[in-house]
GROMACS .gro file of C-alpha atoms in nm:
model
  165
    1MET     CA    1  -0.798  -0.389   1.159
    2GLU     CA    2  -0.946  -0.110   0.887
    3LEU     CA    3  -0.924   0.230   0.871
    4THR     CA    4  -1.290   0.245   0.909
    5LEU     CA    5  -1.328   0.031   1.185
    6ALA     CA    6  -1.091   0.180   1.397
    7ARG     CA    7  -1.242   0.536   1.296
    8TRP     CA    8  -1.615   0.357   1.445
    9LEU     CA    9  -1.409   0.171   1.790
   10VAL     CA   10  -1.303   0.517   1.858
   11SER     CA   11  -1.616   0.728   1.841
   12PRO     CA   12  -1.883   0.730   2.080
   13GLU     CA   13  -2.098   0.458   1.901
   14GLY     CA   14  -1.881   0.223   1.903
   15GLN     CA   15  -1.749   0.325   2.288
   16ALA     CA   16  -2.104   0.275   2.360
   17ALA     CA   17  -2.061  -0.075   2.196
   18CYS     CA   18  -1.742  -0.141   2.360
   19ARG     CA   19  -1.971  -0.099   2.720
   20ASP     CA   20  -2.231  -0.340   2.631
   21ALA     CA   21  -1.976  -0.555   2.507
   22ASP     CA   22  -1.798  -0.573   2.865
   23SER     CA   23  -2.150  -0.634   3.033
   24ALA     CA   24  -2.158  -0.934   2.862
   25LEU     CA   25  -1.894  -1.029   2.940
   26ALA     CA   26  -1.945  -0.878   3.311
   27GLU     CA   27  -2.232  -1.072   3.308
   28GLY     CA   28  -2.046  -1.463   3.214
   29VAL     CA   29  -2.293  -1.417   2.869
   30ALA     CA   30  -2.087  -1.699   2.678
   31ALA     CA   31  -1.910  -1.521   2.318
   32HIS     CA   32  -2.179  -1.684   2.077
   33ALA     CA   33  -2.430  -1.555   2.229
   34ALA     CA   34  -2.298  -1.172   2.304
   35LEU     CA   35  -2.226  -1.196   1.954
   36GLY     CA   36  -2.615  -1.267   1.855
   37ARG     CA   37  -2.724  -0.944   2.093
   38LEU     CA   38  -2.408  -0.734   1.949
   39ARG     CA   39  -2.529  -0.818   1.592
   40LYS     CA   40  -2.880  -0.747   1.663
   41SER     CA   41  -2.798  -0.380   1.660
   42LEU     CA   42  -2.448  -0.407   1.459
   43GLU     CA   43  -2.307  -0.525   1.133
   44PRO     CA   44  -2.079  -0.842   1.200
   45SER     CA   45  -1.758  -0.643   1.147
   46ARG     CA   46  -1.832  -0.400   1.436
   47ALA     CA   47  -2.012  -0.649   1.689
   48ALA     CA   48  -1.625  -0.860   1.665
   49ALA     CA   49  -1.493  -0.549   1.721
   50ALA     CA   50  -1.658  -0.405   2.028
   51TRP     CA   51  -1.641  -0.757   2.159
   52GLU     CA   52  -1.241  -0.800   2.118
   53ASN     CA   53  -1.193  -0.476   2.264
   54ALA     CA   54  -1.383  -0.571   2.557
   55LEU     CA   55  -1.159  -0.912   2.603
   56SER     CA   56  -0.874  -0.729   2.525
   57ARG     CA   57  -0.993  -0.420   2.814
   58ARG     CA   58  -0.986  -0.709   3.052
   59LYS     CA   59  -0.600  -0.784   2.950
   60ALA     CA   60  -0.572  -0.460   2.926
   61ALA     CA   61  -0.617  -0.420   3.359
   62GLY     CA   62  -0.257  -0.386   3.513
   63ARG     CA   63  -0.050  -0.273   3.165
   64PHE     CA   64  -0.308   0.068   3.117
   65PRO     CA   65  -0.359   0.262   3.374
   66ASP     CA   66  -0.771   0.304   3.308
   67PRO     CA   67  -0.845   0.044   3.038
   68TRP     CA   68  -1.222   0.051   3.047
   69ARG     CA   69  -1.228   0.364   2.814
   70MET     CA   70  -0.970   0.270   2.559
   71ALA     CA   71  -0.942   0.124   2.224
   72PHE     CA   72  -0.761  -0.243   2.158
   73VAL     CA   73  -0.664  -0.447   1.878
   74ARG     CA   74  -0.525  -0.792   2.043
   75GLU     CA   75  -0.223  -0.778   1.849
   76ALA     CA   76  -0.092  -0.450   1.992
   77LEU     CA   77  -0.218  -0.497   2.281
   78GLU     CA   78   0.059  -0.827   2.309
   79GLN     CA   79   0.323  -0.604   2.242
   80SER     CA   80   0.226  -0.297   2.465
   81THR     CA   81   0.468  -0.238   2.754
   82SER     CA   82   0.366  -0.275   3.131
   83LEU     CA   83   0.328  -0.022   3.280
   84GLU     CA   84   0.514  -0.035   3.561
   85VAL     CA   85   0.793  -0.079   3.264
   86ALA     CA   86   0.680   0.237   3.096
   87ARG     CA   87   0.698   0.395   3.391
   88HIS     CA   88   1.047   0.310   3.493
   89ARG     CA   89   1.140   0.407   3.184
   90ALA     CA   90   0.984   0.742   3.125
   91ALA     CA   91   1.102   0.845   3.493
   92ARG     CA   92   1.407   0.875   3.311
   93PHE     CA   93   1.293   1.137   3.072
   94ALA     CA   94   1.150   1.362   3.411
   95GLY     CA   95   1.256   1.784   3.315
   96ILE     CA   96   1.362   1.732   2.964
   97GLY     CA   97   1.025   1.929   2.805
   98GLY     CA   98   0.948   1.783   2.585
   99ILE     CA   99   0.944   1.472   2.450
  100LEU     CA  100   0.876   1.192   2.149
  101ASP     CA  101   0.775   0.825   2.104
  102TRP     CA  102   0.891   0.679   1.831
  103GLY     CA  103   0.664   0.405   1.708
  104ALA     CA  104   0.409   0.484   1.998
  105GLY     CA  105   0.156   0.166   1.900
  106LEU     CA  106  -0.175   0.213   2.180
  107GLY     CA  107  -0.036   0.464   2.411
  108ALA     CA  108   0.177   0.259   2.726
  109ASP     CA  109   0.497   0.430   2.650
  110SER     CA  110   0.310   0.750   2.567
  111LEU     CA  111   0.042   0.750   2.868
  112ALA     CA  112   0.370   0.718   3.117
  113LEU     CA  113   0.607   0.954   2.952
  114ALA     CA  114   0.331   1.238   2.912
  115GLY     CA  115   0.360   1.288   3.291
  116HIS     CA  116   0.713   1.441   3.281
  117GLY     CA  117   0.642   1.714   2.982
  118PRO     CA  118   0.457   1.720   2.668
  119VAL     CA  119   0.475   1.445   2.446
  120LEU     CA  120   0.417   1.366   2.054
  121ALA     CA  121   0.334   1.029   1.914
  122LEU     CA  122   0.433   0.975   1.564
  123GLU     CA  123   0.250   0.589   1.488
  124ARG     CA  124   0.339   0.478   1.126
  125ASP     CA  125   0.034   0.233   1.114
  126PRO     CA  126  -0.284   0.469   1.040
  127GLU     CA  127  -0.517   0.220   1.211
  128ARG     CA  128  -0.302   0.200   1.560
  129ALA     CA  129  -0.266   0.620   1.540
  130ILE     CA  130  -0.635   0.634   1.549
  131LEU     CA  131  -0.641   0.404   1.883
  132HIS     CA  132  -0.331   0.577   2.002
  133ARG     CA  133  -0.494   0.936   2.003
  134HIS     CA  134  -0.809   0.799   2.140
  135ASN     CA  135  -0.611   0.628   2.397
  136THR     CA  136  -0.382   0.891   2.489
  137ALA     CA  137  -0.595   1.189   2.444
  138ALA     CA  138  -0.730   1.303   2.762
  139ALA     CA  139  -0.324   1.311   2.863
  140GLY     CA  140  -0.268   1.528   2.585
  141VAL     CA  141  -0.064   1.353   2.400
  142GLY     CA  142  -0.004   1.443   2.046
  143THR     CA  143  -0.021   1.205   1.769
  144VAL     CA  144   0.106   1.199   1.454
  145VAL     CA  145   0.069   0.979   1.147
  146GLY     CA  146   0.398   0.849   0.976
  147ASP     CA  147   0.786   0.720   1.061
  148GLY     CA  148   1.058   0.831   1.182
  149ARG     CA  149   1.170   0.977   0.818
  150MET     CA  150   0.916   1.270   0.936
  151VAL     CA  151   1.131   1.446   1.227
  152HIS     CA  152   1.285   1.688   1.222
  153PRO     CA  153   1.507   1.728   1.465
  154GLY     CA  154   1.368   2.029   1.615
  155ILE     CA  155   1.058   1.842   1.715
  156ALA     CA  156   1.094   1.780   2.090
  157TYR     CA  157   1.399   1.780   2.290
  158ALA     CA  158   1.405   1.428   2.322
  159ALA     CA  159   1.259   1.076   2.199
  160PHE     CA  160   1.126   0.771   2.320
  161ALA     CA  161   1.193   0.481   2.106
  162ASP     CA  162   1.092   0.097   2.285
  163PRO     CA  163   1.412  -0.162   2.244
  164ALA     CA  164   1.120  -0.391   2.119
  165ARG     CA  165   1.039  -0.189   1.791
   0.00000   0.00000   0.00000
C-alpha cells in the first residue's frame, strides 16, 4: 500500500468509504457491484482499498478487540497475533511500566500491552505505522517509524518483540 493511500484510508473520508464497503458486504452485494458503487465517488485505488479493508475487518473479528473501526492490509492482518495470544503474552509485562513494542505491525500486541502500561510502538514500514497509529490511538499507544537501531536504552523498562518477526 502506498503512503498516500494509507493516509487516506485512516482519514474520515477513508473510514466513511470503509463503512460503505462494510454495509455492502453485510447486504450481500457481489464484489463487482460493490466496487462499482464505491467507484462512483472514489478513484479505483481508493475503492479497492476500502473494499479490501471491509473484507479484512471480517477476518479480524476475534483477532482485534474492535475491528470495525480499524484499518488493515491483508498481508499484515495475516501476520498479526490473535487477541488471545496477544493478551497472554502481554500479561507477562504487568506492572513493569513503559513497554516498547518492537516491530508493531497493525497493533494487536500493542493493544494488549497497553492494558499493562504505557506503550511505545516501533514499526519500520511507514504505511503500516500509519495504520498502527490509527488502530491504537484510542489506547494511547505512541507509534514511531523506524527500526531497532534508533532505540535508546532508556526509552522503556521492557521491550517486546514478536518471535515470528
